[in-house]
Amino acid sequence: MPRTLEIEGLELRIFPARNDAELAAADRLADLAGERARRGLSCVLGLATGKTPIGIYRELVRRHRARDFSFGNVETFNLDEYWPIDLKARGSFHRFMHEHLFDHVDIPRGKRHVPNGSVPAAEIPKQCRDYEDAISRAGGIDLQLLGIGRNGHIGFNEPGSDAASRTRLVELTEETVNDNRADFDDPSKMPTHALTMGIATILEARELLVLAFGAQKAGIVRDSLRGPISPRLPASFLRIGAKDRKVTVFLDEAAAAGV
Ligand code: F6R
């Protein structure tokens, strides 16, 4: 059983081990999609990449294969993608999503959205507007999954991001580039820019499920939850309006050490 704690309307669940948190997160996603399917409704999920959600996707794939769970009513929107990037390149978030989820489950084709990091510079503003429009057309995001970068970014909203920001092109910080370099075949060719949902886009989701695991996230988790709300630490924006929507933070004991 997780320990629970409340901070300014955010519900923290602190699990003895990472795997317990991953199973509980998979439960939440499956319960929400299942409950909406029973009411004949679609379920719009905001998805993240990176190391944090891998175990959740593994569990959802397992359940789907066990015929325990269908994604037939699910539409997904990923937070971000590098730019410029060949969508099939190792390191791209398109490829990540195919490898960890899309190729193994039944989310309908055309209902899986990842910002397109292969477009030329001139098409970026339209691509970003279209992404926001597609989210609105889908009825908004029911549940957004989020990890936290070591510098406090959510999506690729790096320190300095505005609370009113929308889907746009951003420059990655040196820390983020260094953290993710190893995902690329040629680390020296890792893109230094990305397309990301904005802070305002993320905060419009009706529910946020934030996850952080391991001792290397303890400092940033503490500062985001206990420090001042500031653009210097985009994850602190999760506390804005947290009383008006459901915001749950799943941590393992190591990541929770400072809260
Ligand atoms: C990924 C994303 C990022 C990651 C963050 C944590 O789509 O938007 O904000 O969630 O960089 O990355 P990991 O999970 O690799 O520690």
GROMACS .gro file of C-alpha atoms and ligand atoms in nm:
model
  275
    1MET     CA    1   0.000   0.000   0.000
    2PRO     CA    2   0.137   0.346  -0.083
    3ARG     CA    3   0.174   0.621   0.175
    4THR     CA    4  -0.037   0.922   0.081
    5LEU     CA    5   0.023   1.290   0.141
    6GLU     CA    6  -0.149   1.606   0.023
    7ILE     CA    7   0.032   1.922  -0.084
    8GLU     CA    8  -0.180   2.220  -0.199
    9GLY     CA    9  -0.443   2.000  -0.363
   10LEU     CA   10  -0.192   1.758  -0.516
   11GLU     CA   11  -0.227   1.400  -0.399
   12LEU     CA   12   0.105   1.222  -0.350
   13ARG     CA   13   0.123   0.844  -0.343
   14ILE     CA   14   0.456   0.711  -0.231
   15PHE     CA   15   0.511   0.347  -0.323
   16PRO     CA   16   0.761   0.108  -0.167
   17ALA     CA   17   0.898   0.023  -0.513
   18ARG     CA   18   0.884   0.166  -0.862
   19ASN     CA   19   0.708  -0.139  -0.998
   20ASP     CA   20   0.415  -0.088  -0.758
   21ALA     CA   21   0.373   0.267  -0.887
   22GLU     CA   22   0.388   0.151  -1.250
   23LEU     CA   23   0.114  -0.107  -1.191
   24ALA     CA   24  -0.102   0.149  -1.011
   25ALA     CA   25  -0.055   0.398  -1.297
   26ALA     CA   26  -0.148   0.130  -1.555
   27ASP     CA   27  -0.457   0.058  -1.342
   28ARG     CA   28  -0.559   0.423  -1.348
   29LEU     CA   29  -0.525   0.452  -1.727
   30ALA     CA   30  -0.705   0.122  -1.789
   31ASP     CA   31  -0.984   0.207  -1.541
   32LEU     CA   32  -1.044   0.546  -1.701
   33ALA     CA   33  -1.048   0.409  -2.058
   34GLY     CA   34  -1.268   0.116  -1.952
   35GLU     CA   35  -1.513   0.334  -1.762
   36ARG     CA   36  -1.547   0.568  -2.063
   37ALA     CA   37  -1.585   0.273  -2.303
   38ARG     CA   38  -1.875   0.140  -2.094
   39ARG     CA   39  -2.045   0.478  -2.136
   40GLY     CA   40  -1.982   0.469  -2.512
   41LEU     CA   41  -1.727   0.751  -2.489
   42SER     CA   42  -1.377   0.795  -2.624
   43CYS     CA   43  -1.086   0.842  -2.385
   44VAL     CA   44  -0.816   1.095  -2.469
   45LEU     CA   45  -0.479   1.021  -2.311
   46GLY     CA   46  -0.178   1.253  -2.310
   47LEU     CA   47   0.136   1.040  -2.324
   48ALA     CA   48   0.500   1.089  -2.230
   49THR     CA   49   0.823   0.926  -2.342
   50GLY     CA   50   1.152   0.881  -2.153
   51LYS     CA   51   1.252   0.619  -1.899
   52THR     CA   52   0.974   0.697  -1.650
   53PRO     CA   53   0.665   0.558  -1.833
   54ILE     CA   54   0.827   0.249  -1.989
   55GLY     CA   55   0.702   0.012  -1.717
   56ILE     CA   56   0.347   0.150  -1.749
   57TYR     CA   57   0.344   0.084  -2.124
   58ARG     CA   58   0.488  -0.266  -2.065
   59GLU     CA   59   0.203  -0.344  -1.825
   60LEU     CA   60  -0.064  -0.204  -2.060
   61VAL     CA   61   0.076  -0.413  -2.348
   62ARG     CA   62   0.071  -0.721  -2.122
   63ARG     CA   63  -0.292  -0.659  -2.031
   64HIS     CA   64  -0.388  -0.601  -2.393
   65ARG     CA   65  -0.219  -0.929  -2.496
   66ALA     CA   66  -0.399  -1.108  -2.213
   67ARG     CA   67  -0.718  -0.971  -2.375
   68ASP     CA   68  -0.777  -0.788  -2.054
   69PHE     CA   69  -0.784  -0.444  -2.203
   70SER     CA   70  -0.865  -0.279  -2.537
   71PHE     CA   71  -0.754   0.064  -2.651
   72GLY     CA   72  -1.032   0.069  -2.911
   73ASN     CA   73  -1.187   0.390  -2.772
   74VAL     CA   74  -0.853   0.559  -2.695
   75GLU     CA   75  -0.701   0.859  -2.874
   76THR     CA   76  -0.352   0.969  -2.771
   77PHE     CA   77  -0.148   1.289  -2.787
   78ASN     CA   78   0.221   1.281  -2.702
   79LEU     CA   79   0.379   1.571  -2.521
   80ASP     CA   80   0.676   1.631  -2.746
   81GLU     CA   81   0.921   1.534  -3.019
   82TYR     CA   82   1.270   1.646  -3.116
   83TRP     CA   83   1.314   1.882  -3.412
   84PRO     CA   84   1.446   1.836  -3.669
   85ILE     CA   85   1.440   1.458  -3.669
   86ASP     CA   86   1.385   1.161  -3.897
   87LEU     CA   87   1.082   0.998  -3.733
   88LYS     CA   88   1.234   0.651  -3.773
   89ALA     CA   89   1.571   0.746  -3.618
   90ARG     CA   90   1.673   0.589  -3.289
   91GLY     CA   91   1.605   0.854  -3.025
   92SER     CA   92   1.291   0.990  -3.193
   93PHE     CA   93   0.980   0.985  -2.976
   94HIS     CA   94   0.776   0.850  -3.270
   95ARG     CA   95   0.999   0.547  -3.277
   96PHE     CA   96   0.990   0.518  -2.897
   97MET     CA   97   0.609   0.515  -2.896
   98HIS     CA   98   0.592   0.252  -3.170
   99GLU     CA   99   0.842   0.031  -2.991
  100HIS     CA  100   0.692   0.059  -2.645
  101LEU     CA  101   0.319   0.090  -2.715
  102PHE     CA  102   0.167   0.164  -3.056
  103ASP     CA  103   0.294  -0.150  -3.236
  104HIS     CA  104   0.156  -0.379  -2.965
  105VAL     CA  105  -0.194  -0.246  -2.890
  106ASP     CA  106  -0.513  -0.154  -3.075
  107ILE     CA  107  -0.522   0.227  -3.057
  108PRO     CA  108  -0.691   0.305  -3.393
  109ARG     CA  109  -0.459   0.440  -3.662
  110GLY     CA  110  -0.521   0.811  -3.702
  111LYS     CA  111  -0.589   0.839  -3.328
  112ARG     CA  112  -0.220   0.832  -3.226
  113HIS     CA  113  -0.072   1.180  -3.238
  114VAL     CA  114   0.291   1.278  -3.184
  115PRO     CA  115   0.415   1.624  -3.287
  116ASN     CA  116   0.581   1.587  -3.628
  117GLY     CA  117   0.948   1.672  -3.581
  118SER     CA  118   1.029   1.611  -3.948
  119VAL     CA  119   0.857   1.923  -4.086
  120PRO     CA  120   1.064   2.212  -4.232
  121ALA     CA  121   1.104   2.526  -4.020
  122ALA     CA  122   0.847   2.719  -4.223
  123GLU     CA  123   0.573   2.468  -4.133
  124ILE     CA  124   0.632   2.466  -3.758
  125PRO     CA  125   0.380   2.738  -3.658
  126LYS     CA  126   0.101   2.566  -3.855
  127GLN     CA  127   0.199   2.224  -3.725
  128CYS     CA  128   0.181   2.357  -3.366
  129ARG     CA  129  -0.158   2.524  -3.423
  130ASP     CA  130  -0.291   2.206  -3.584
  131TYR     CA  131  -0.177   2.003  -3.284
  132GLU     CA  132  -0.367   2.227  -3.043
  133ASP     CA  133  -0.672   2.214  -3.273
  134ALA     CA  134  -0.661   1.835  -3.287
  135ILE     CA  135  -0.657   1.819  -2.905
  136SER     CA  136  -0.960   2.052  -2.892
  137ARG     CA  137  -1.143   1.855  -3.161
  138ALA     CA  138  -1.088   1.536  -2.960
  139GLY     CA  139  -1.264   1.708  -2.667
  140GLY     CA  140  -0.950   1.788  -2.464
  141ILE     CA  141  -0.722   1.552  -2.276
  142ASP     CA  142  -0.887   1.335  -2.010
  143LEU     CA  143  -0.563   1.227  -1.847
  144GLN     CA  144  -0.209   1.351  -1.911
  145LEU     CA  145   0.085   1.133  -1.808
  146LEU     CA  146   0.396   1.332  -1.710
  147GLY     CA  147   0.755   1.269  -1.610
  148ILE     CA  148   0.980   1.539  -1.464
  149GLY     CA  149   1.319   1.632  -1.609
  150ARG     CA  150   1.612   1.674  -1.370
  151ASN     CA  151   1.595   2.050  -1.435
  152GLY     CA  152   1.222   2.056  -1.360
  153HIS     CA  153   1.094   2.051  -1.718
  154ILE     CA  154   0.754   1.901  -1.801
  155GLY     CA  155   0.710   1.805  -2.163
  156PHE     CA  156   1.005   1.996  -2.306
  157ASN     CA  157   0.902   2.316  -2.128
  158GLU     CA  158   1.245   2.407  -2.001
  159PRO     CA  159   1.316   2.652  -1.716
  160GLY     CA  160   1.197   2.998  -1.821
  161SER     CA  161   0.880   2.864  -1.989
  162ASP     CA  162   0.569   3.075  -1.950
  163ALA     CA  163   0.262   2.939  -1.770
  164ALA     CA  164   0.053   3.055  -2.069
  165SER     CA  165   0.270   2.874  -2.326
  166ARG     CA  166   0.116   2.655  -2.596
  167THR     CA  167   0.254   2.396  -2.839
  168ARG     CA  168   0.568   2.549  -2.992
  169LEU     CA  169   0.931   2.507  -3.091
  170VAL     CA  170   1.175   2.528  -2.798
  171GLU     CA  171   1.549   2.513  -2.754
  172LEU     CA  172   1.665   2.238  -2.517
  173THR     CA  173   1.900   2.317  -2.230
  174GLU     CA  174   2.247   2.169  -2.222
  175GLU     CA  175   2.144   1.954  -1.925
  176THR     CA  176   1.851   1.801  -2.117
  177VAL     CA  177   2.069   1.738  -2.424
  178ASN     CA  178   2.328   1.567  -2.202
  179ASP     CA  179   2.065   1.357  -2.024
  180ASN     CA  180   1.918   1.225  -2.352
  181ARG     CA  181   2.227   1.205  -2.574
  182ALA     CA  182   2.275   0.833  -2.519
  183ASP     CA  183   1.938   0.761  -2.687
  184PHE     CA  184   2.089   0.856  -3.025
  185ASP     CA  185   2.309   0.643  -3.255
  186ASP     CA  186   2.535   0.940  -3.304
  187PRO     CA  187   2.511   1.141  -2.979
  188SER     CA  188   2.683   1.439  -3.142
  189LYS     CA  189   2.387   1.467  -3.382
  190MET     CA  190   2.119   1.487  -3.114
  191PRO     CA  191   1.876   1.769  -3.201
  192THR     CA  192   1.904   2.077  -2.980
  193HIS     CA  193   1.539   2.177  -3.036
  194ALA     CA  194   1.199   2.018  -2.988
  195LEU     CA  195   0.827   2.069  -3.042
  196THR     CA  196   0.638   2.052  -2.715
  197MET     CA  197   0.290   2.104  -2.579
  198GLY     CA  198   0.297   2.421  -2.369
  199ILE     CA  199   0.239   2.455  -1.996
  200ALA     CA  200  -0.113   2.587  -2.060
  201THR     CA  201  -0.184   2.295  -2.295
  202ILE     CA  202  -0.075   2.050  -2.025
  203LEU     CA  203  -0.265   2.222  -1.745
  204GLU     CA  204  -0.589   2.205  -1.946
  205ALA     CA  205  -0.597   1.825  -1.912
  206ARG     CA  206  -0.878   1.721  -1.678
  207GLU     CA  207  -0.643   1.494  -1.484
  208LEU     CA  208  -0.266   1.489  -1.448
  209LEU     CA  209  -0.072   1.180  -1.343
  210VAL     CA  210   0.287   1.277  -1.265
  211LEU     CA  211   0.557   1.018  -1.201
  212ALA     CA  212   0.913   1.036  -1.076
  213PHE     CA  213   1.139   0.753  -0.969
  214GLY     CA  214   1.485   0.722  -0.817
  215ALA     CA  215   1.714   0.924  -0.594
  216GLN     CA  216   1.829   1.140  -0.888
  217LYS     CA  217   1.478   1.296  -0.898
  218ALA     CA  218   1.446   1.359  -0.520
  219GLY     CA  219   1.582   1.716  -0.530
  220ILE     CA  220   1.369   1.832  -0.821
  221VAL     CA  221   1.057   1.666  -0.676
  222ARG     CA  222   1.113   1.845  -0.345
  223ASP     CA  223   1.175   2.184  -0.508
  224SER     CA  224   0.875   2.146  -0.744
  225LEU     CA  225   0.637   2.057  -0.462
  226ARG     CA  226   0.771   2.262  -0.172
  227GLY     CA  227   0.958   2.555  -0.334
  228PRO     CA  228   0.815   2.871  -0.490
  229ILE     CA  229   0.592   2.839  -0.799
  230SER     CA  230   0.817   2.986  -1.067
  231PRO     CA  231   0.900   2.964  -1.439
  232ARG     CA  232   1.249   2.871  -1.320
  233LEU     CA  233   1.098   2.536  -1.227
  234PRO     CA  234   0.820   2.447  -1.472
  235ALA     CA  235   0.708   2.141  -1.269
  236SER     CA  236   0.609   2.383  -0.990
  237PHE     CA  237   0.329   2.502  -1.225
  238LEU     CA  238   0.156   2.169  -1.158
  239ARG     CA  239   0.042   2.328  -0.832
  240ILE     CA  240  -0.148   2.605  -1.016
  241GLY     CA  241  -0.517   2.525  -0.994
  242ALA     CA  242  -0.441   2.177  -0.856
  243LYS     CA  243  -0.749   2.206  -0.635
  244ASP     CA  244  -0.971   2.239  -0.945
  245ARG     CA  245  -0.848   1.928  -1.127
  246LYS     CA  246  -0.721   1.591  -1.021
  247VAL     CA  247  -0.342   1.597  -0.992
  248THR     CA  248  -0.179   1.282  -0.860
  249VAL     CA  249   0.194   1.236  -0.813
  250PHE     CA  250   0.326   0.878  -0.798
  251LEU     CA  251   0.672   0.844  -0.644
  252ASP     CA  252   0.890   0.565  -0.519
  253GLU     CA  253   1.049   0.609  -0.175
  254ALA     CA  254   1.380   0.726  -0.329
  255ALA     CA  255   1.219   1.009  -0.530
  256ALA     CA  256   1.008   1.108  -0.228
  257ALA     CA  257   1.306   1.139   0.008
  258GLY     CA  258   1.291   1.521   0.017
  259VAL     CA  259   0.917   1.582   0.048
  260F6R     C1  260   0.905   1.305  -2.233
  260F6R     C2  261   0.907   1.436  -2.169
  260F6R     C3  262   1.005   1.469  -2.062
  260F6R     C4  263   1.040   1.354  -1.967
  260F6R     C5  264   1.146   1.397  -1.869
  260F6R     C6  265   1.186   1.284  -1.777
  260F6R     O1  266   0.801   1.298  -2.331
  260F6R     O2  267   0.828   1.519  -2.203
  260F6R     O3  268   0.955   1.577  -1.986
  260F6R     O4  269   0.923   1.313  -1.900
  260F6R     O5  270   1.260   1.441  -1.939
  260F6R     O6  271   1.258   1.189  -1.851
  260F6R     P1  272   1.290   1.046  -1.791
  260F6R     O7  273   1.159   0.977  -1.775
  260F6R     O8  274   1.374   0.977  -1.897
  260F6R     O9  275   1.361   1.067  -1.663
   0.00000   0.00000   0.00000
